[in-house]
Structure formats: C-alpha cells, structure tokens
Amino acid sequence: EEEELKQKAKFAKLRALNKVALDCYKAKDYSKASFDLTSKLLSVNPDAQTLWNFRRLILKNKISELDDALNKTGKRKQTKSIIDEELELTAECIAKVNPKSYSAWYHRKWI
C-alpha cells in the first residue's frame, strides 16, 4: 500500500511536469528551463514524441542563436557540443529506459 502511494505521487508529479512542458511548447518558450525540463521528462519516458518534437524546436532555436552570436569556428564547437549532449541523452534513454523507443531512435537519427 505504501508503495502504491509512492507510485501515485510519482505519477502525479510527472503529469504536472508534463503539463508544464506542454504549456511551454504551446507558448513557444525555447528557454534553458524548457530544455532542462524536457531532458528530465524524457529520461523517465522517452516515448513522448511531443516532447522530442519540442526539444527539436528548442535545439533549432538554440543553433540559430549561435549563428547570430558566434563566428564560424565558435559556432562549430558549440554545435558539436550540443549534438554530443543530445546523443548522450538519446543513448541514455535507449539503454537505460526503453531500447525499443521509436521516438528516441527517430530523434537520434534526426541529430
């Protein structure tokens, strides 16, 4: 019974965080906080295709901001760093959570 209460509390927290993420998605909030929130949620549930799509938009926005801020050499380094972090997240989602997560695999292929 105690375990069941813990599970219910965990699911309630995940639902609340998922709602926050979807609200950010609707508001086109491409901030670091949104990026970190998607990382956290996808680490728990890599099958959430909407979150991967939101993350893709955040990454595109982040890289376009680099275009404006950096010269080509600096942009290459930053872009490579972003890509490496993204590959690490997808690898973690696939290896530790769900090796058959189509959403994580598609995102990895997109990268």
PDB file of C-alpha atoms in Angstrom:
ATOM      1  CA  GLU A   1       0.000   0.000   0.000  1.00  0.00           C
ATOM      2  CA  GLU A   2       2.820   2.388   0.848  1.00  0.00           C
ATOM      3  CA  GLU A   3       4.489   1.534  -2.464  1.00  0.00           C
ATOM      4  CA  GLU A   4       1.241   2.276  -4.286  1.00  0.00           C
ATOM      5  CA  LEU A   5       1.040   5.713  -2.653  1.00  0.00           C
ATOM      6  CA  LYS A   6       4.617   6.455  -3.725  1.00  0.00           C
ATOM      7  CA  GLN A   7       3.786   5.420  -7.291  1.00  0.00           C
ATOM      8  CA  LYS A   8       0.689   7.624  -7.340  1.00  0.00           C
ATOM      9  CA  ALA A   9       2.684  10.588  -6.044  1.00  0.00           C
ATOM     10  CA  LYS A  10       5.377   9.985  -8.663  1.00  0.00           C
ATOM     11  CA  PHE A  11       2.827   9.816 -11.484  1.00  0.00           C
ATOM     12  CA  ALA A  12       1.088  12.955 -10.245  1.00  0.00           C
ATOM     13  CA  LYS A  13       4.405  14.803 -10.247  1.00  0.00           C
ATOM     14  CA  LEU A  14       5.225  13.549 -13.756  1.00  0.00           C
ATOM     15  CA  ARG A  15       1.798  14.593 -15.034  1.00  0.00           C
ATOM     16  CA  ALA A  16       2.267  18.063 -13.549  1.00  0.00           C
ATOM     17  CA  LEU A  17       5.726  18.427 -15.105  1.00  0.00           C
ATOM     18  CA  ASN A  18       4.410  17.149 -18.422  1.00  0.00           C
ATOM     19  CA  LYS A  19       1.663  19.772 -18.326  1.00  0.00           C
ATOM     20  CA  VAL A  20       4.242  22.492 -17.664  1.00  0.00           C
ATOM     21  CA  ALA A  21       6.307  21.256 -20.616  1.00  0.00           C
ATOM     22  CA  LEU A  22       3.270  21.222 -22.919  1.00  0.00           C
ATOM     23  CA  ASP A  23       2.337  24.738 -21.789  1.00  0.00           C
ATOM     24  CA  CYS A  24       5.880  25.867 -22.652  1.00  0.00           C
ATOM     25  CA  TYR A  25       5.541  24.159 -26.027  1.00  0.00           C
ATOM     26  CA  LYS A  26       2.287  25.984 -26.766  1.00  0.00           C
ATOM     27  CA  ALA A  27       3.838  29.283 -25.638  1.00  0.00           C
ATOM     28  CA  LYS A  28       6.921  28.670 -27.832  1.00  0.00           C
ATOM     29  CA  ASP A  29       9.161  29.039 -24.784  1.00  0.00           C
ATOM     30  CA  TYR A  30      12.553  27.830 -26.027  1.00  0.00           C
ATOM     31  CA  SER A  31      14.422  28.700 -22.836  1.00  0.00           C
ATOM     32  CA  LYS A  32      17.061  26.703 -20.987  1.00  0.00           C
ATOM     33  CA  ALA A  33      14.436  25.850 -18.364  1.00  0.00           C
ATOM     34  CA  SER A  34      12.254  24.241 -21.055  1.00  0.00           C
ATOM     35  CA  PHE A  35      15.271  22.402 -22.431  1.00  0.00           C
ATOM     36  CA  ASP A  36      16.167  21.066 -18.971  1.00  0.00           C
ATOM     37  CA  LEU A  37      12.553  20.097 -18.290  1.00  0.00           C
ATOM     38  CA  THR A  38      12.355  18.058 -21.498  1.00  0.00           C
ATOM     39  CA  SER A  39      15.628  16.336 -20.563  1.00  0.00           C
ATOM     40  CA  LYS A  40      14.227  15.350 -17.196  1.00  0.00           C
ATOM     41  CA  LEU A  41      10.911  14.109 -18.574  1.00  0.00           C
ATOM     42  CA  LEU A  42      12.434  12.221 -21.496  1.00  0.00           C
ATOM     43  CA  SER A  43      14.878  10.489 -19.165  1.00  0.00           C
ATOM     44  CA  VAL A  44      11.847   8.974 -17.455  1.00  0.00           C
ATOM     45  CA  ASN A  45       9.615   8.470 -20.505  1.00  0.00           C
ATOM     46  CA  PRO A  46      11.443   8.507 -23.860  1.00  0.00           C
ATOM     47  CA  ASP A  47       8.255   7.542 -25.729  1.00  0.00           C
ATOM     48  CA  ALA A  48       6.773  11.050 -25.506  1.00  0.00           C
ATOM     49  CA  GLN A  49       7.018  12.109 -29.156  1.00  0.00           C
ATOM     50  CA  THR A  50       5.606  15.594 -28.467  1.00  0.00           C
ATOM     51  CA  LEU A  51       8.465  16.287 -26.050  1.00  0.00           C
ATOM     52  CA  TRP A  52      11.037  15.175 -28.638  1.00  0.00           C
ATOM     53  CA  ASN A  53       9.393  17.499 -31.177  1.00  0.00           C
ATOM     54  CA  PHE A  54       9.518  20.355 -28.674  1.00  0.00           C
ATOM     55  CA  ARG A  55      13.140  19.562 -27.955  1.00  0.00           C
ATOM     56  CA  ARG A  56      13.888  19.657 -31.689  1.00  0.00           C
ATOM     57  CA  LEU A  57      12.402  23.154 -31.882  1.00  0.00           C
ATOM     58  CA  ILE A  58      14.454  24.261 -28.875  1.00  0.00           C
ATOM     59  CA  LEU A  59      17.634  22.895 -30.493  1.00  0.00           C
ATOM     60  CA  LYS A  60      16.916  24.608 -33.814  1.00  0.00           C
ATOM     61  CA  ASN A  61      16.324  27.867 -31.973  1.00  0.00           C
ATOM     62  CA  LYS A  62      19.496  27.436 -29.927  1.00  0.00           C
ATOM     63  CA  ILE A  63      21.613  26.794 -33.013  1.00  0.00           C
ATOM     64  CA  SER A  64      20.112  29.740 -34.914  1.00  0.00           C
ATOM     65  CA  GLU A  65      21.001  31.971 -31.954  1.00  0.00           C
ATOM     66  CA  LEU A  66      24.582  30.723 -32.276  1.00  0.00           C
ATOM     67  CA  ASP A  67      24.578  31.885 -35.895  1.00  0.00           C
ATOM     68  CA  ASP A  68      23.956  35.417 -34.724  1.00  0.00           C
ATOM     69  CA  ALA A  69      26.380  35.357 -31.803  1.00  0.00           C
ATOM     70  CA  LEU A  70      29.482  33.488 -32.944  1.00  0.00           C
ATOM     71  CA  ASN A  71      31.918  33.278 -35.801  1.00  0.00           C
ATOM     72  CA  LYS A  72      32.090  30.021 -37.760  1.00  0.00           C
ATOM     73  CA  THR A  73      34.756  28.359 -35.597  1.00  0.00           C
ATOM     74  CA  GLY A  74      32.968  29.140 -32.347  1.00  0.00           C
ATOM     75  CA  LYS A  75      29.639  28.031 -33.812  1.00  0.00           C
ATOM     76  CA  ARG A  76      31.109  24.699 -34.890  1.00  0.00           C
ATOM     77  CA  LYS A  77      32.412  23.995 -31.388  1.00  0.00           C
ATOM     78  CA  GLN A  78      29.139  24.957 -29.719  1.00  0.00           C
ATOM     79  CA  THR A  79      27.062  23.000 -32.238  1.00  0.00           C
ATOM     80  CA  LYS A  80      29.233  19.915 -31.764  1.00  0.00           C
ATOM     81  CA  SER A  81      28.822  20.238 -28.007  1.00  0.00           C
ATOM     82  CA  ILE A  82      25.031  20.474 -28.356  1.00  0.00           C
ATOM     83  CA  ILE A  83      24.963  17.445 -30.660  1.00  0.00           C
ATOM     84  CA  ASP A  84      27.175  15.408 -28.324  1.00  0.00           C
ATOM     85  CA  GLU A  85      24.892  16.183 -25.366  1.00  0.00           C
ATOM     86  CA  GLU A  86      21.853  15.231 -27.409  1.00  0.00           C
ATOM     87  CA  LEU A  87      23.411  11.942 -28.496  1.00  0.00           C
ATOM     88  CA  GLU A  88      24.241  11.237 -24.860  1.00  0.00           C
ATOM     89  CA  LEU A  89      20.629  11.842 -23.812  1.00  0.00           C
ATOM     90  CA  THR A  90      19.226   9.580 -26.527  1.00  0.00           C
ATOM     91  CA  ALA A  91      21.760   6.870 -25.670  1.00  0.00           C
ATOM     92  CA  GLU A  92      20.741   7.060 -22.010  1.00  0.00           C
ATOM     93  CA  CYS A  93      17.043   6.884 -22.901  1.00  0.00           C
ATOM     94  CA  ILE A  94      17.584   3.917 -25.191  1.00  0.00           C
ATOM     95  CA  ALA A  95      19.991   1.981 -22.976  1.00  0.00           C
ATOM     96  CA  LYS A  96      18.509   2.590 -19.534  1.00  0.00           C
ATOM     97  CA  VAL A  97      14.808   3.179 -20.081  1.00  0.00           C
ATOM     98  CA  ASN A  98      13.463   1.657 -23.286  1.00  0.00           C
ATOM     99  CA  PRO A  99      15.660   0.143 -26.016  1.00  0.00           C
ATOM    100  CA  LYS A 100      12.631  -0.046 -28.316  1.00  0.00           C
ATOM    101  CA  SER A 101      11.620   3.608 -28.002  1.00  0.00           C
ATOM    102  CA  TYR A 102      10.864   4.655 -31.566  1.00  0.00           C
ATOM    103  CA  SER A 103      10.677   8.293 -30.514  1.00  0.00           C
ATOM    104  CA  ALA A 104      14.197   8.273 -29.059  1.00  0.00           C
ATOM    105  CA  TRP A 105      15.577   6.420 -32.090  1.00  0.00           C
ATOM    106  CA  TYR A 106      13.930   8.867 -34.525  1.00  0.00           C
ATOM    107  CA  HIS A 107      15.305  11.819 -32.580  1.00  0.00           C
ATOM    108  CA  ARG A 108      18.772  10.244 -32.597  1.00  0.00           C
ATOM    109  CA  LYS A 109      18.512   9.773 -36.367  1.00  0.00           C
ATOM    110  CA  TRP A 110      17.414  13.413 -36.757  1.00  0.00           C
ATOM    111  CA  ILE A 111      20.511  14.589 -34.921  1.00  0.00           C
TER     112      ILE A 111
END
